[in-house]
Amino acid sequence: MTTLKIGDKAPNFSGLDQNGKQHSLSDYKGKKLVVFFYPKASTPGCTAEACDLRDNFERFKANNYEILGVSADSAKRQANFIEKNKLPFPLLADEEKSVIEAFGVWGPKKFMGKEYDGIHRTTFVIDENGILTDVIEKVKTKAHAEQILD
């Protein structure tokens, strides 16, 4: 799916979060950034993943990490997801899929024998200089923080 790999420069993305606030790669210079892509807000796997990151948020902060979630959901749906699960990080509402395509996580998927295009659950860890230090394609939704921090 994604052609990005460890050591590559992160795509210079820009997108709006659930409140219409702009987020760009340059906003995070000097900090480590976790960008996690998930298929759909408020679905079981995505909720487990987001809540695991929420439950470990203080550990991320202590290690100079910021977290940014991205899906093709609307801003309203992202805001509801945050409110319902008390998520302490912004979620980009990438309905035009510009950030999703920049990171190469949109493509063919299979579910219950059906093929369709969608977001491949993938997480990118970006260092203080905008370089990818990890690309996690086999995300463990219930133990995702461990995959990133350990």
Tab-separated table of N, CA and C in Angstrom:
chain	number	residue	atom	x	y	z
A	1	MET	N	0.828	-1.196	0.000
A	1	MET	CA	0.000	0.000	0.000
A	1	MET	C	0.868	1.253	0.000
A	2	THR	N	1.217	1.721	1.173
A	2	THR	CA	2.041	2.936	1.249
A	2	THR	C	3.443	2.649	0.715
A	3	THR	N	4.012	3.621	0.043
A	3	THR	CA	5.387	3.456	-0.434
A	3	THR	C	6.354	4.174	0.503
A	4	LEU	N	5.806	4.882	1.505
A	4	LEU	CA	6.655	5.575	2.468
A	4	LEU	C	7.329	4.555	3.374
A	5	LYS	N	8.585	4.825	3.708
A	5	LYS	CA	9.289	3.906	4.606
A	5	LYS	C	10.144	4.685	5.592
A	6	ILE	N	10.631	3.985	6.602
A	6	ILE	CA	11.476	4.594	7.628
A	6	ILE	C	12.642	5.298	6.942
A	7	GLY	N	12.918	6.528	7.372
A	7	GLY	CA	14.008	7.317	6.796
A	7	GLY	C	13.540	8.310	5.750
A	8	ASP	N	12.303	8.122	5.228
A	8	ASP	CA	11.751	9.070	4.252
A	8	ASP	C	11.318	10.354	4.955
A	9	LYS	N	11.270	11.421	4.178
A	9	LYS	CA	10.712	12.676	4.671
A	9	LYS	C	9.192	12.523	4.685
A	10	ALA	N	8.558	12.950	5.757
A	10	ALA	CA	7.096	12.866	5.852
A	10	ALA	C	6.459	13.804	4.832
A	11	PRO	N	5.313	13.423	4.272
A	11	PRO	CA	4.623	14.310	3.339
A	11	PRO	C	4.266	15.636	4.020
A	12	ASN	N	4.379	16.709	3.281
A	12	ASN	CA	4.064	18.024	3.826
A	12	ASN	C	2.557	18.234	3.768
A	13	PHE	N	1.849	17.623	4.706
A	13	PHE	CA	0.386	17.625	4.689
A	13	PHE	C	-0.201	18.891	5.302
A	14	SER	N	-1.464	19.098	5.020
A	14	SER	CA	-2.228	20.181	5.620
A	14	SER	C	-3.695	19.777	5.586
A	15	GLY	N	-4.372	19.885	6.724
A	15	GLY	CA	-5.777	19.510	6.782
A	15	GLY	C	-6.478	20.173	7.953
A	16	LEU	N	-7.808	20.118	7.931
A	16	LEU	CA	-8.619	20.729	8.980
A	16	LEU	C	-9.097	19.681	9.972
A	17	ASP	N	-9.072	20.049	11.269
A	17	ASP	CA	-9.545	19.118	12.296
A	17	ASP	C	-11.047	19.289	12.527
A	18	GLN	N	-11.534	18.622	13.572
A	18	GLN	CA	-12.969	18.601	13.887
A	18	GLN	C	-13.540	19.989	14.153
A	19	ASN	N	-12.694	20.959	14.513
A	19	ASN	CA	-13.154	22.326	14.790
A	19	ASN	C	-12.831	23.298	13.661
A	20	GLY	N	-12.311	22.779	12.544
A	20	GLY	CA	-11.957	23.653	11.433
A	20	GLY	C	-10.588	24.299	11.575
A	21	LYS	N	-9.788	23.832	12.559
A	21	LYS	CA	-8.437	24.366	12.758
A	21	LYS	C	-7.473	23.647	11.810
A	22	GLN	N	-6.619	24.437	11.169
A	22	GLN	CA	-5.644	23.908	10.212
A	22	GLN	C	-4.474	23.242	10.946
A	23	HIS	N	-4.055	22.064	10.455
A	23	HIS	CA	-2.865	21.375	10.969
A	23	HIS	C	-1.968	21.060	9.779
A	24	SER	N	-0.691	21.407	9.892
A	24	SER	CA	0.294	21.117	8.842
A	24	SER	C	1.506	20.468	9.486
A	25	LEU	N	2.298	19.782	8.679
A	25	LEU	CA	3.513	19.154	9.195
A	25	LEU	C	4.392	20.194	9.896
A	26	SER	N	4.492	21.386	9.312
A	26	SER	CA	5.369	22.430	9.873
A	26	SER	C	4.954	22.867	11.287
A	27	ASP	N	3.678	22.675	11.646
A	27	ASP	CA	3.212	23.037	12.991
A	27	ASP	C	3.873	22.177	14.065
A	28	TYR	N	4.418	21.039	13.667
A	28	TYR	CA	4.944	20.074	14.635
A	28	TYR	C	6.472	20.009	14.629
A	29	LYS	N	7.108	20.937	13.950
A	29	LYS	CA	8.582	20.952	13.917
A	29	LYS	C	9.104	21.052	15.345
A	30	GLY	N	10.101	20.229	15.661
A	30	GLY	CA	10.666	20.235	17.015
A	30	GLY	C	9.967	19.268	17.957
A	31	LYS	N	8.897	18.655	17.492
A	31	LYS	CA	8.202	17.645	18.298
A	31	LYS	C	8.110	16.357	17.488
A	32	LYS	N	7.909	15.250	18.201
A	32	LYS	CA	7.651	13.987	17.509
A	32	LYS	C	6.145	13.913	17.280
A	33	LEU	N	5.759	13.368	16.144
A	33	LEU	CA	4.348	13.332	15.792
A	33	LEU	C	3.922	11.925	15.400
A	34	VAL	N	2.819	11.482	15.993
A	34	VAL	CA	2.194	10.218	15.616
A	34	VAL	C	0.974	10.587	14.772
A	35	VAL	N	0.956	10.132	13.511
A	35	VAL	CA	-0.207	10.349	12.647
A	35	VAL	C	-0.826	8.980	12.404
A	36	PHE	N	-2.022	8.784	12.979
A	36	PHE	CA	-2.662	7.476	12.778
A	36	PHE	C	-3.886	7.628	11.880
A	37	PHE	N	-3.923	6.765	10.864
A	37	PHE	CA	-5.025	6.749	9.910
A	37	PHE	C	-5.944	5.607	10.275
A	38	TYR	N	-7.236	5.873	10.324
A	38	TYR	CA	-8.200	4.841	10.679
A	38	TYR	C	-9.395	4.913	9.729
A	39	PRO	N	-10.027	3.747	9.469
A	39	PRO	CA	-11.094	3.697	8.467
A	39	PRO	C	-12.336	4.534	8.781
A	40	LYS	N	-12.876	4.444	10.006
A	40	LYS	CA	-14.137	5.140	10.272
A	40	LYS	C	-14.326	5.401	11.762
A	41	ALA	N	-14.617	6.654	12.094
A	41	ALA	CA	-14.845	7.042	13.486
A	41	ALA	C	-16.002	6.252	14.093
A	42	SER	N	-15.855	5.935	15.367
A	42	SER	CA	-16.899	5.274	16.170
A	42	SER	C	-17.194	3.830	15.787
A	43	THR	N	-16.328	3.201	14.982
A	43	THR	CA	-16.467	1.766	14.733
A	43	THR	C	-15.625	1.043	15.793
A	44	PRO	N	-15.882	-0.240	16.061
A	44	PRO	CA	-15.200	-0.922	17.174
A	44	PRO	C	-13.674	-0.863	17.134
A	45	GLY	N	-13.053	-1.217	16.012
A	45	GLY	CA	-11.589	-1.221	15.942
A	45	GLY	C	-11.001	0.178	16.085
A	46	CYS	N	-11.626	1.139	15.445
A	46	CYS	CA	-11.121	2.516	15.494
A	46	CYS	C	-11.279	3.098	16.894
A	47	THR	N	-12.382	2.743	17.554
A	47	THR	CA	-12.599	3.215	18.921
A	47	THR	C	-11.556	2.600	19.856
A	48	ALA	N	-11.294	1.305	19.712
A	48	ALA	CA	-10.290	0.632	20.558
A	48	ALA	C	-8.920	1.287	20.362
A	49	GLU	N	-8.559	1.570	19.115
A	49	GLU	CA	-7.267	2.176	18.809
A	49	GLU	C	-7.164	3.576	19.414
A	50	ALA	N	-8.168	4.403	19.164
A	50	ALA	CA	-8.147	5.784	19.665
A	50	ALA	C	-8.131	5.820	21.188
A	51	CYS	N	-8.895	4.923	21.821
A	51	CYS	CA	-8.947	4.893	23.287
A	51	CYS	C	-7.639	4.388	23.893
A	52	ASP	N	-6.960	3.468	23.214
A	52	ASP	CA	-5.653	3.010	23.697
A	52	ASP	C	-4.650	4.179	23.651
A	53	LEU	N	-4.695	4.958	22.589
A	53	LEU	CA	-3.805	6.127	22.501
A	53	LEU	C	-4.190	7.154	23.571
A	54	ARG	N	-5.488	7.338	23.777
A	54	ARG	CA	-5.968	8.262	24.830
A	54	ARG	C	-5.467	7.824	26.209
A	55	ASP	N	-5.599	6.529	26.499
A	55	ASP	CA	-5.219	6.015	27.820
A	55	ASP	C	-3.721	6.139	28.082
A	56	ASN	N	-2.935	6.259	27.019
A	56	ASN	CA	-1.475	6.394	27.155
A	56	ASN	C	-0.990	7.799	26.787
A	57	PHE	N	-1.919	8.732	26.691
A	57	PHE	CA	-1.604	10.081	26.211
A	57	PHE	C	-0.513	10.758	27.044
A	58	GLU	N	-0.551	10.578	28.359
A	58	GLU	CA	0.459	11.211	29.227
A	58	GLU	C	1.856	10.658	28.932
A	59	ARG	N	1.937	9.369	28.618
A	59	ARG	CA	3.237	8.772	28.248
A	59	ARG	C	3.753	9.403	26.947
A	60	PHE	N	2.844	9.622	25.997
A	60	PHE	CA	3.249	10.271	24.738
A	60	PHE	C	3.752	11.688	25.019
A	61	LYS	N	2.989	12.444	25.802
A	61	LYS	CA	3.360	13.828	26.123
A	61	LYS	C	4.733	13.867	26.818
A	62	ALA	N	4.951	12.935	27.745
A	62	ALA	CA	6.207	12.889	28.499
A	62	ALA	C	7.397	12.632	27.568
A	63	ASN	N	7.142	12.015	26.412
A	63	ASN	CA	8.206	11.721	25.443
A	63	ASN	C	8.211	12.688	24.258
A	64	ASN	N	7.576	13.869	24.430
A	64	ASN	CA	7.553	14.932	23.416
A	64	ASN	C	6.811	14.557	22.139
A	65	TYR	N	5.781	13.712	22.267
A	65	TYR	CA	4.960	13.319	21.119
A	65	TYR	C	3.671	14.126	21.074
A	66	GLU	N	3.254	14.468	19.875
A	66	GLU	CA	1.903	14.954	19.609
A	66	GLU	C	1.209	13.836	18.846
A	67	ILE	N	-0.112	13.782	18.921
A	67	ILE	CA	-0.883	12.755	18.223
A	67	ILE	C	-1.927	13.431	17.344
A	68	LEU	N	-2.072	12.895	16.150
A	68	LEU	CA	-3.049	13.411	15.195
A	68	LEU	C	-3.718	12.218	14.511
A	69	GLY	N	-5.038	12.129	14.611
A	69	GLY	CA	-5.775	11.066	13.935
A	69	GLY	C	-6.324	11.589	12.619
A	70	VAL	N	-6.455	10.702	11.631
A	70	VAL	CA	-6.966	11.108	10.321
A	70	VAL	C	-7.901	10.033	9.759
A	71	SER	N	-9.081	10.471	9.310
A	71	SER	CA	-9.966	9.612	8.534
A	71	SER	C	-10.735	10.504	7.563
A	72	ALA	N	-11.525	9.883	6.711
A	72	ALA	CA	-12.294	10.647	5.720
A	72	ALA	C	-13.663	11.054	6.267
A	73	ASP	N	-13.854	10.933	7.570
A	73	ASP	CA	-15.123	11.321	8.190
A	73	ASP	C	-15.306	12.833	8.171
A	74	SER	N	-16.544	13.266	8.317
A	74	SER	CA	-16.843	14.699	8.378
A	74	SER	C	-16.363	15.274	9.711
A	75	ALA	N	-16.230	16.589	9.759
A	75	ALA	CA	-15.821	17.269	10.994
A	75	ALA	C	-16.817	16.963	12.115
A	76	LYS	N	-18.093	16.937	11.804
A	76	LYS	CA	-19.130	16.654	12.811
A	76	LYS	C	-18.948	15.247	13.385
A	77	ARG	N	-18.697	14.282	12.512
A	77	ARG	CA	-18.498	12.903	12.974
A	77	ARG	C	-17.229	12.791	13.829
A	78	GLN	N	-16.162	13.497	13.430
A	78	GLN	CA	-14.918	13.495	14.213
A	78	GLN	C	-15.167	14.126	15.590
A	79	ALA	N	-15.895	15.244	15.616
A	79	ALA	CA	-16.192	15.926	16.885
A	79	ALA	C	-16.990	15.013	17.812
A	80	ASN	N	-17.957	14.291	17.268
A	80	ASN	CA	-18.744	13.344	18.073
A	80	ASN	C	-17.865	12.226	18.618
A	81	PHE	N	-16.941	11.721	17.794
A	81	PHE	CA	-16.012	10.657	18.192
A	81	PHE	C	-15.146	11.134	19.370
A	82	ILE	N	-14.650	12.365	19.270
A	82	ILE	CA	-13.820	12.939	20.340
A	82	ILE	C	-14.629	13.092	21.625
A	83	GLU	N	-15.822	13.659	21.483
A	83	GLU	CA	-16.669	13.923	22.648
A	83	GLU	C	-17.065	12.628	23.352
A	84	LYS	N	-17.518	11.654	22.566
A	84	LYS	CA	-17.992	10.380	23.105
A	84	LYS	C	-16.891	9.628	23.845
A	85	ASN	N	-15.647	9.720	23.336
A	85	ASN	CA	-14.543	8.946	23.907
A	85	ASN	C	-13.528	9.791	24.670
A	86	LYS	N	-13.819	11.079	24.849
A	86	LYS	CA	-12.929	11.998	25.592
A	86	LYS	C	-11.497	11.947	25.052
A	87	LEU	N	-11.363	12.056	23.732
A	87	LEU	CA	-10.045	11.987	23.110
A	87	LEU	C	-9.319	13.325	23.282
A	88	PRO	N	-8.063	13.293	23.753
A	88	PRO	CA	-7.320	14.530	24.036
A	88	PRO	C	-6.504	15.050	22.849
A	89	PHE	N	-6.723	14.503	21.657
A	89	PHE	CA	-5.941	14.916	20.490
A	89	PHE	C	-6.886	15.227	19.331
A	90	PRO	N	-6.437	16.074	18.396
A	90	PRO	CA	-7.288	16.441	17.258
A	90	PRO	C	-7.407	15.322	16.230
A	91	LEU	N	-8.510	15.349	15.489
A	91	LEU	CA	-8.762	14.402	14.412
A	91	LEU	C	-9.029	15.185	13.133
A	92	LEU	N	-8.251	14.908	12.097
A	92	LEU	CA	-8.469	15.589	10.824
A	92	LEU	C	-9.669	14.974	10.111
A	93	ALA	N	-10.523	15.849	9.588
A	93	ALA	CA	-11.681	15.442	8.785
A	93	ALA	C	-11.254	15.584	7.327
A	94	ASP	N	-10.644	14.528	6.810
A	94	ASP	CA	-10.020	14.580	5.480
A	94	ASP	C	-10.977	14.036	4.411
A	95	GLU	N	-12.101	14.726	4.259
A	95	GLU	CA	-13.125	14.241	3.323
A	95	GLU	C	-12.645	14.240	1.875
A	96	GLU	N	-11.735	15.152	1.530
A	96	GLU	CA	-11.194	15.171	0.155
A	96	GLU	C	-10.049	14.169	-0.014
A	97	LYS	N	-9.633	13.564	1.100
A	97	LYS	CA	-8.584	12.542	1.120
A	97	LYS	C	-7.209	13.057	0.683
A	98	SER	N	-6.942	14.348	0.849
A	98	SER	CA	-5.643	14.884	0.425
A	98	SER	C	-4.510	14.387	1.330
A	99	VAL	N	-4.750	14.335	2.640
A	99	VAL	CA	-3.733	13.845	3.585
A	99	VAL	C	-3.623	12.327	3.450
A	100	ILE	N	-4.774	11.668	3.338
A	100	ILE	CA	-4.822	10.206	3.196
A	100	ILE	C	-4.018	9.767	1.971
A	101	GLU	N	-4.209	10.462	0.851
A	101	GLU	CA	-3.483	10.100	-0.376
A	101	GLU	C	-2.013	10.499	-0.307
A	102	ALA	N	-1.705	11.605	0.363
A	102	ALA	CA	-0.302	12.023	0.510
A	102	ALA	C	0.519	10.953	1.234
A	103	PHE	N	-0.118	10.270	2.205
A	103	PHE	CA	0.570	9.219	2.959
A	103	PHE	C	0.403	7.845	2.305
A	104	GLY	N	-0.395	7.766	1.238
A	104	GLY	CA	-0.537	6.508	0.491
A	104	GLY	C	-1.302	5.418	1.211
A	105	VAL	N	-2.318	5.781	2.005
A	105	VAL	CA	-3.053	4.761	2.766
A	105	VAL	C	-4.458	4.497	2.207
A	106	TRP	N	-4.778	5.035	1.028
A	106	TRP	CA	-6.070	4.778	0.390
A	106	TRP	C	-5.872	3.726	-0.691
A	107	GLY	N	-6.730	2.710	-0.712
A	107	GLY	CA	-6.588	1.693	-1.749
A	107	GLY	C	-7.553	0.550	-1.566
A	108	PRO	N	-7.401	-0.481	-2.405
A	108	PRO	CA	-8.327	-1.609	-2.369
A	108	PRO	C	-8.233	-2.396	-1.062
A	109	LYS	N	-9.397	-2.776	-0.552
A	109	LYS	CA	-9.494	-3.566	0.676
A	109	LYS	C	-10.501	-4.680	0.443
A	110	LYS	N	-10.449	-5.672	1.302
A	110	LYS	CA	-11.426	-6.772	1.256
A	110	LYS	C	-12.077	-6.892	2.623
A	111	PHE	N	-13.390	-7.039	2.622
A	111	PHE	CA	-14.100	-7.258	3.878
A	111	PHE	C	-15.283	-8.162	3.582
A	112	MET	N	-15.353	-9.286	4.269
A	112	MET	CA	-16.426	-10.261	4.089
A	112	MET	C	-16.632	-10.603	2.611
A	113	GLY	N	-15.518	-10.828	1.914
A	113	GLY	CA	-15.569	-11.254	0.517
A	113	GLY	C	-15.794	-10.143	-0.500
A	114	LYS	N	-16.032	-8.923	-0.015
A	114	LYS	CA	-16.265	-7.810	-0.932
A	114	LYS	C	-15.000	-6.968	-1.058
A	115	GLU	N	-14.733	-6.499	-2.280
A	115	GLU	CA	-13.605	-5.591	-2.490
A	115	GLU	C	-14.124	-4.176	-2.645
A	116	TYR	N	-13.426	-3.246	-2.039
A	116	TYR	CA	-13.802	-1.834	-2.131
A	116	TYR	C	-12.566	-0.992	-1.818
A	117	ASP	N	-12.628	0.301	-2.108
A	117	ASP	CA	-11.524	1.197	-1.767
A	117	ASP	C	-11.779	1.807	-0.397
A	118	GLY	N	-10.726	1.931	0.380
A	118	GLY	CA	-10.870	2.510	1.712
A	118	GLY	C	-9.516	2.828	2.312
A	119	ILE	N	-9.553	3.279	3.553
A	119	ILE	CA	-8.329	3.630	4.278
A	119	ILE	C	-7.728	2.380	4.903
A	120	HIS	N	-6.445	2.188	4.679
A	120	HIS	CA	-5.721	1.108	5.339
A	120	HIS	C	-5.222	1.644	6.678
A	121	ARG	N	-5.606	0.981	7.759
A	121	ARG	CA	-5.204	1.410	9.106
A	121	ARG	C	-3.678	1.371	9.194
A	122	THR	N	-3.081	2.545	9.265
A	122	THR	CA	-1.618	2.674	9.257
A	122	THR	C	-1.237	3.830	10.167
A	123	THR	N	-0.112	3.692	10.845
A	123	THR	CA	0.389	4.761	11.710
A	123	THR	C	1.804	5.129	11.297
A	124	PHE	N	2.050	6.433	11.252
A	124	PHE	CA	3.364	6.970	10.907
A	124	PHE	C	3.898	7.730	12.112
A	125	VAL	N	5.158	7.448	12.467
A	125	VAL	CA	5.820	8.170	13.545
A	125	VAL	C	6.881	9.052	12.894
A	126	ILE	N	6.776	10.354	13.167
A	126	ILE	CA	7.631	11.358	12.524
A	126	ILE	C	8.482	12.029	13.593
A	127	ASP	N	9.784	12.167	13.321
A	127	ASP	CA	10.658	12.786	14.322
A	127	ASP	C	10.593	14.316	14.250
A	128	GLU	N	11.392	14.959	15.100
A	128	GLU	CA	11.392	16.421	15.234
A	128	GLU	C	11.759	17.136	13.936
A	129	ASN	N	12.428	16.435	13.016
A	129	ASN	CA	12.868	17.042	11.756
A	129	ASN	C	12.018	16.632	10.555
A	130	GLY	N	10.877	15.975	10.821
A	130	GLY	CA	9.982	15.613	9.735
A	130	GLY	C	10.358	14.329	9.008
A	131	ILE	N	11.168	13.488	9.648
A	131	ILE	CA	11.595	12.219	9.047
A	131	ILE	C	10.814	11.068	9.694
A	132	LEU	N	10.378	10.105	8.868
A	132	LEU	CA	9.646	8.949	9.391
A	132	LEU	C	10.590	8.029	10.162
A	133	THR	N	10.252	7.768	11.422
A	133	THR	CA	11.056	6.843	12.223
A	133	THR	C	10.358	5.493	12.372
A	134	ASP	N	9.069	5.448	12.010
A	134	ASP	CA	8.349	4.177	12.038
A	134	ASP	C	7.120	4.265	11.138
A	135	VAL	N	6.801	3.138	10.505
A	135	VAL	CA	5.582	2.988	9.710
A	135	VAL	C	4.963	1.678	10.171
A	136	ILE	N	3.816	1.768	10.838
A	136	ILE	CA	3.170	0.583	11.405
A	136	ILE	C	1.951	0.242	10.549
A	137	GLU	N	2.060	-0.866	9.815
A	137	GLU	CA	0.956	-1.271	8.942
A	137	GLU	C	0.102	-2.367	9.569
A	138	LYS	N	0.666	-3.081	10.529
A	138	LYS	CA	-0.108	-4.114	11.223
A	138	LYS	C	-0.434	-3.588	12.620
A	139	VAL	N	-1.418	-2.710	12.659
A	139	VAL	CA	-1.790	-2.033	13.899
A	139	VAL	C	-2.562	-2.982	14.809
A	140	LYS	N	-2.115	-3.047	16.077
A	140	LYS	CA	-2.857	-3.788	17.102
A	140	LYS	C	-3.737	-2.754	17.798
A	141	THR	N	-5.025	-2.753	17.482
A	141	THR	CA	-5.895	-1.672	17.956
A	141	THR	C	-5.945	-1.561	19.479
A	142	LYS	N	-5.877	-2.682	20.176
A	142	LYS	CA	-5.991	-2.642	21.644
A	142	LYS	C	-4.654	-2.414	22.335
A	143	ALA	N	-3.546	-2.471	21.602
A	143	ALA	CA	-2.219	-2.294	22.201
A	143	ALA	C	-1.343	-1.428	21.295
A	144	HIS	N	-1.955	-0.408	20.720
A	144	HIS	CA	-1.235	0.391	19.738
A	144	HIS	C	-0.156	1.276	20.366
A	145	ALA	N	-0.426	1.818	21.535
A	145	ALA	CA	0.570	2.673	22.210
A	145	ALA	C	1.879	1.909	22.414
A	146	GLU	N	1.771	0.635	22.786
A	146	GLU	CA	2.960	-0.192	22.996
A	146	GLU	C	3.773	-0.331	21.704
A	147	GLN	N	3.068	-0.465	20.569
A	147	GLN	CA	3.767	-0.586	19.282
A	147	GLN	C	4.593	0.675	18.992
A	148	ILE	N	4.086	1.808	19.411
A	148	ILE	CA	4.748	3.087	19.101
A	148	ILE	C	5.836	3.409	20.125
A	149	LEU	N	5.528	3.247	21.392
A	149	LEU	CA	6.435	3.697	22.462
A	149	LEU	C	7.530	2.698	22.814
A	150	ASP	N	7.351	1.424	22.452
A	150	ASP	CA	8.372	0.434	22.839
A	150	ASP	C	9.292	0.050	21.710
